mmCIF file of C-alpha atoms in Angstrom:
data_model
loop_
_atom_site.group_PDB
_atom_site.id
_atom_site.type_symbol
_atom_site.label_atom_id
_atom_site.label_comp_id
_atom_site.label_asym_id
_atom_site.label_seq_id
_atom_site.Cartn_x
_atom_site.Cartn_y
_atom_site.Cartn_z
ATOM 1 C CA MET A 1 -41.667 9.046 0.642
ATOM 2 C CA ALA A 2 -38.379 7.160 0.377
ATOM 3 C CA ARG A 3 -35.341 8.774 1.887
ATOM 4 C CA ARG A 4 -32.812 9.693 -0.756
ATOM 5 C CA TYR A 5 -29.311 8.361 -0.132
ATOM 6 C CA ASP A 6 -26.950 11.318 -0.136
ATOM 7 C CA PRO A 7 -23.544 10.420 1.343
ATOM 8 C CA GLU A 8 -22.078 13.887 0.640
ATOM 9 C CA ARG A 9 -24.877 15.820 2.329
ATOM 10 C CA ARG A 10 -23.028 16.309 5.625
ATOM 11 C CA ASP A 11 -19.993 17.693 3.782
ATOM 12 C CA ARG A 12 -22.189 19.985 1.681
ATOM 13 C CA ILE A 13 -23.787 21.307 4.871
ATOM 14 C CA ILE A 14 -20.351 22.035 6.372
ATOM 15 C CA ASP A 15 -19.243 23.791 3.184
ATOM 16 C CA ALA A 16 -22.481 25.791 3.173
ATOM 17 C CA ALA A 17 -21.908 26.831 6.795
ATOM 18 C CA ILE A 18 -18.434 28.074 5.861
ATOM 19 C CA ARG A 19 -19.896 30.096 2.982
ATOM 20 C CA VAL A 20 -22.608 31.554 5.228
ATOM 21 C CA VAL A 21 -20.048 32.626 7.833
ATOM 22 C CA GLY A 22 -17.866 34.041 5.052
ATOM 23 C CA GLU A 23 -20.740 36.130 3.667
ATOM 24 C CA ARG A 24 -22.670 37.065 6.823
ATOM 25 C CA GLY A 25 -20.410 36.334 9.772
ATOM 26 C CA ILE A 26 -21.169 33.972 12.620
ATOM 27 C CA ALA A 27 -24.181 36.089 13.564
ATOM 28 C CA GLY A 28 -25.736 35.142 10.207
ATOM 29 C CA LEU A 29 -25.340 31.421 10.828
ATOM 30 C CA SER A 30 -28.502 29.461 11.506
ATOM 31 C CA HIS A 31 -29.753 26.016 10.583
ATOM 32 C CA ARG A 32 -32.173 27.740 8.207
ATOM 33 C CA SER A 33 -29.491 29.861 6.467
ATOM 34 C CA VAL A 34 -27.224 26.842 6.065
ATOM 35 C CA ALA A 35 -30.045 24.636 4.748
ATOM 36 C CA ALA A 36 -30.889 27.284 2.146
ATOM 37 C CA GLU A 37 -27.232 27.672 1.135
ATOM 38 C CA ALA A 38 -26.712 23.899 0.905
ATOM 39 C CA ASP A 39 -30.048 23.440 -0.875
ATOM 40 C CA VAL A 40 -31.130 20.754 1.584
ATOM 41 C CA PRO A 41 -34.208 20.469 3.805
ATOM 42 C CA LEU A 42 -33.935 22.203 7.166
ATOM 43 C CA GLY A 43 -34.273 18.828 8.897
ATOM 44 C CA SER A 44 -31.022 17.688 7.257
ATOM 45 C CA THR A 45 -28.998 20.337 9.034
ATOM 46 C CA THR A 46 -30.492 19.512 12.410
ATOM 47 C CA TYR A 47 -30.132 15.771 11.739
ATOM 48 C CA HIS A 48 -26.402 16.091 11.085
ATOM 49 C CA PHE A 49 -25.759 18.926 13.561
ATOM 50 C CA ALA A 50 -28.030 19.119 16.601
ATOM 51 C CA SER A 51 -26.693 22.545 17.570
ATOM 52 C CA LEU A 52 -25.023 25.486 15.892
ATOM 53 C CA ASP A 53 -21.950 24.814 18.013
ATOM 54 C CA GLU A 54 -21.688 21.335 16.452
ATOM 55 C CA LEU A 55 -21.907 22.923 13.014
ATOM 56 C CA LEU A 56 -19.305 25.542 13.921
ATOM 57 C CA ILE A 57 -16.984 22.825 15.250
ATOM 58 C CA ALA A 58 -17.205 20.983 11.933
ATOM 59 C CA ALA A 59 -16.630 24.206 9.979
ATOM 60 C CA LEU A 60 -13.656 25.174 12.146
ATOM 61 C CA ARG A 61 -12.117 21.720 11.756
ATOM 62 C CA ARG A 62 -12.512 21.951 7.988
ATOM 63 C CA THR A 63 -10.880 25.392 7.780
ATOM 64 C CA ASN A 64 -8.120 24.416 10.227
ATOM 65 C CA GLU A 65 -7.233 21.501 8.019
ATOM 66 C CA ASN A 66 -6.535 23.794 5.070
ATOM 67 C CA PHE A 67 -3.426 25.453 6.551
ATOM 68 C CA ALA A 68 -2.256 22.272 8.267
ATOM 69 C CA ALA A 69 -2.361 20.487 4.902
ATOM 70 C CA VAL A 70 -0.234 23.237 3.351
ATOM 71 C CA LEU A 71 2.325 22.778 6.125
ATOM 72 C CA ARG A 72 2.336 18.979 5.804
ATOM 73 C CA GLU A 73 2.866 19.229 2.044
ATOM 74 C CA SER A 74 5.786 21.670 2.291
ATOM 75 C CA PRO A 75 9.006 19.861 1.399
ATOM 76 C CA ALA A 76 11.013 22.715 2.922
ATOM 77 C CA LEU A 77 9.516 22.134 6.376
ATOM 78 C CA ALA A 78 10.730 18.549 6.281
ATOM 79 C CA ASP A 79 14.205 19.584 5.110
ATOM 80 C CA PRO A 80 16.490 20.233 8.114
ATOM 81 C CA GLU A 81 18.730 22.378 5.886
ATOM 82 C CA ALA A 82 15.918 24.683 4.749
ATOM 83 C CA ASP A 83 15.351 28.057 6.418
ATOM 84 C CA LEU A 84 12.375 27.381 8.712
ATOM 85 C CA ALA A 85 11.482 31.049 9.205
ATOM 86 C CA ALA A 86 11.637 31.784 5.482
ATOM 87 C CA GLU A 87 9.388 28.828 4.668
ATOM 88 C CA LEU A 88 6.824 29.743 7.332
ATOM 89 C CA ALA A 89 6.794 33.352 6.130
ATOM 90 C CA ARG A 90 6.340 32.151 2.541
ATOM 91 C CA LEU A 91 3.464 29.867 3.561
ATOM 92 C CA LEU A 92 1.765 32.726 5.418
ATOM 93 C CA GLY A 93 2.141 34.759 2.238
ATOM 94 C CA GLU A 94 0.376 31.997 0.309
ATOM 95 C CA PHE A 95 -2.375 31.995 2.941
ATOM 96 C CA PHE A 96 -2.984 35.703 2.361
ATOM 97 C CA ALA A 97 -2.581 35.357 -1.398
ATOM 98 C CA GLY A 98 -5.663 33.111 -1.298
ATOM 99 C CA GLY A 99 -7.673 36.217 -0.539
ATOM 100 C CA ARG A 100 -8.327 38.309 2.518
ATOM 101 C CA GLY A 101 -11.877 36.951 2.704
ATOM 102 C CA ARG A 102 -10.633 33.421 3.262
ATOM 103 C CA ALA A 103 -8.240 34.579 5.980
ATOM 104 C CA GLU A 104 -10.998 36.602 7.662
ATOM 105 C CA LEU A 105 -13.332 33.619 7.555
ATOM 106 C CA GLU A 106 -10.795 31.232 9.050
ATOM 107 C CA TYR A 107 -9.895 33.628 11.852
ATOM 108 C CA GLU A 108 -13.532 34.475 12.550
ATOM 109 C CA LEU A 109 -14.214 30.776 13.110
ATOM 110 C CA TYR A 110 -10.996 30.335 15.112
ATOM 111 C CA LEU A 111 -11.635 33.363 17.342
ATOM 112 C CA ALA A 112 -15.259 32.372 17.918
ATOM 113 C CA ALA A 113 -13.790 30.050 20.550
ATOM 114 C CA VAL A 114 -13.316 33.094 22.782
ATOM 115 C CA ARG A 115 -17.091 33.262 23.334
ATOM 116 C CA ARG A 116 -18.069 29.686 22.512
ATOM 117 C CA PRO A 117 -16.379 27.236 24.896
ATOM 118 C CA ALA A 118 -17.426 24.261 22.724
ATOM 119 C CA LEU A 119 -15.023 25.528 20.037
ATOM 120 C CA ARG A 120 -12.000 25.840 22.331
ATOM 121 C CA PRO A 121 -10.843 22.229 22.007
ATOM 122 C CA VAL A 122 -10.931 22.563 18.216
ATOM 123 C CA ALA A 123 -8.922 25.788 18.318
ATOM 124 C CA ALA A 124 -6.444 24.011 20.610
ATOM 125 C CA GLU A 125 -6.290 21.078 18.176
ATOM 126 C CA TRP A 126 -5.133 23.483 15.473
ATOM 127 C CA THR A 127 -2.447 25.009 17.688
ATOM 128 C CA ASP A 128 -1.274 21.603 18.881
ATOM 129 C CA GLY A 129 -1.375 20.134 15.377
ATOM 130 C CA VAL A 130 0.680 22.901 13.794
ATOM 131 C CA SER A 131 3.117 22.808 16.722
ATOM 132 C CA ALA A 132 3.515 19.065 16.174
ATOM 133 C CA LEU A 133 4.301 19.665 12.503
ATOM 134 C CA LEU A 134 7.062 22.097 13.511
ATOM 135 C CA ARG A 135 8.598 19.956 16.285
ATOM 136 C CA PRO A 136 10.849 17.925 13.984
ATOM 137 C CA ARG A 137 12.581 21.233 13.194
ATOM 138 C CA THR A 138 12.652 22.763 16.696
ATOM 139 C CA ASP A 139 11.837 22.122 20.345
ATOM 140 C CA PRO A 140 8.210 22.032 21.595
ATOM 141 C CA ALA A 141 8.305 25.461 23.291
ATOM 142 C CA THR A 142 9.746 27.159 20.207
ATOM 143 C CA ALA A 143 7.202 25.405 17.989
ATOM 144 C CA ARG A 144 4.355 26.811 20.116
ATOM 145 C CA ALA A 145 5.960 30.263 20.073
ATOM 146 C CA LEU A 146 6.195 30.133 16.276
ATOM 147 C CA VAL A 147 2.504 29.238 16.044
ATOM 148 C CA ALA A 148 1.616 32.092 18.410
ATOM 149 C CA LEU A 149 3.688 34.537 16.354
ATOM 150 C CA MET A 150 2.105 33.383 13.088
ATOM 151 C CA ASP A 151 -1.334 33.852 14.655
ATOM 152 C CA GLY A 152 -0.349 37.290 15.915
ATOM 153 C CA ILE A 153 0.965 38.393 12.542
ATOM 154 C CA CYS A 154 -2.204 37.183 10.811
ATOM 155 C CA ILE A 155 -4.488 38.860 13.329
ATOM 156 C CA GLN A 156 -2.594 42.165 13.035
ATOM 157 C CA VAL A 157 -2.856 42.088 9.241
ATOM 158 C CA LEU A 158 -6.582 41.380 9.445
ATOM 159 C CA LEU A 159 -7.338 43.947 12.158
ATOM 160 C CA THR A 160 -5.306 46.790 10.710
ATOM 161 C CA GLY A 161 -6.252 46.193 7.090
ATOM 162 C CA GLY A 162 -2.560 46.308 6.283
ATOM 163 C CA ALA A 163 -0.706 44.215 3.771
ATOM 164 C CA TYR A 164 1.131 41.068 4.755
ATOM 165 C CA ASP A 165 4.874 41.829 4.955
ATOM 166 C CA GLU A 166 6.760 38.616 4.257
ATOM 167 C CA THR A 167 10.153 40.198 4.987
ATOM 168 C CA TYR A 168 9.011 41.298 8.442
ATOM 169 C CA ALA A 169 7.420 37.899 9.133
ATOM 170 C CA ARG A 170 10.597 36.065 8.071
ATOM 171 C CA GLU A 171 12.725 38.263 10.333
ATOM 172 C CA MET A 172 10.476 37.873 13.388
ATOM 173 C CA LEU A 173 9.967 34.142 12.874
ATOM 174 C CA GLY A 174 13.742 33.825 12.505
ATOM 175 C CA ARG A 175 14.275 35.542 15.844
ATOM 176 C CA VAL A 176 11.925 33.099 17.559
ATOM 177 C CA ALA A 177 13.277 30.051 15.718
ATOM 178 C CA GLY A 178 16.786 31.057 16.729
#
């Protein structure tokens, strides 16, 4: 049987893994569950991703890129006259406006690094990448503190089931940004 050329298969497998984690959590992730979700043979998932950690790394990178892209595309972040705290608070609001499920999924993948050391460099990439995006507007230490505060605000919203409070976020981010 001839092998079918399918250049998007790897991306479809990553997207399927993200959907599986979103629906069933990381505990529901397996090569078999992802293959079924992606509608590909089981061997395709193991061909592209030898381990579940490799698949989780790809999924985490994909979800990390979503928020980083929003930051890169924000004209206000590039504008030295714009209120940095207000723009970050607004962008966090957009993140939550995309649905709590998406936020839960992204943080579940991000926090999986606590128990899966292979994911830690990818989680650090996100922190470092967002900090780098903020450095033109502030010093490196403040940029890292802003990222930590944004993470903390997001985690509190997700863990408490509360609503995102943009006014509170803007005020706290403003205190850190100085």
